[in-house]
Amino acid sequence: MINAYATLATLVAFAQERLRRDEKGATAVEYGLMVGLIAVAIITAVTLLGGGLTELFTDVEGKLPAVPE
């Protein structure tokens, strides 16, 4: 988890430095950074909420009526 935090901190620092420059328009680097940050956010959310979601879906499955064959 510390490695993910270090990667995220590096990406944020790089993005801030790029935004301080007087450049117009987004480049592939900015889009790549956004995709990377979104991926890190999704991975973090899935990691933190994974167990709770599994339990939630198991509870819902238990409350559904059985499907006749």
Coordinates of C-alpha atoms in Angstrom, one line a residue, residues 11-22:
L11 CA 1.9 11.4 -10.2
V12 CA 0.3 14.3 -8.4
A13 CA 3.6 16.1 -8.1
F14 CA 4.3 15.6 -11.8
A15 CA 0.8 16.8 -12.7
Q16 CA 1.1 19.9 -10.6
E17 CA 4.4 20.8 -12.2
R18 CA 2.9 20.3 -15.6
L19 CA -0.1 22.5 -14.8
R20 CA 2.1 25.3 -13.5
R21 CA 3.7 25.7 -17.0
D22 CA 2.0 28.1 -19.4

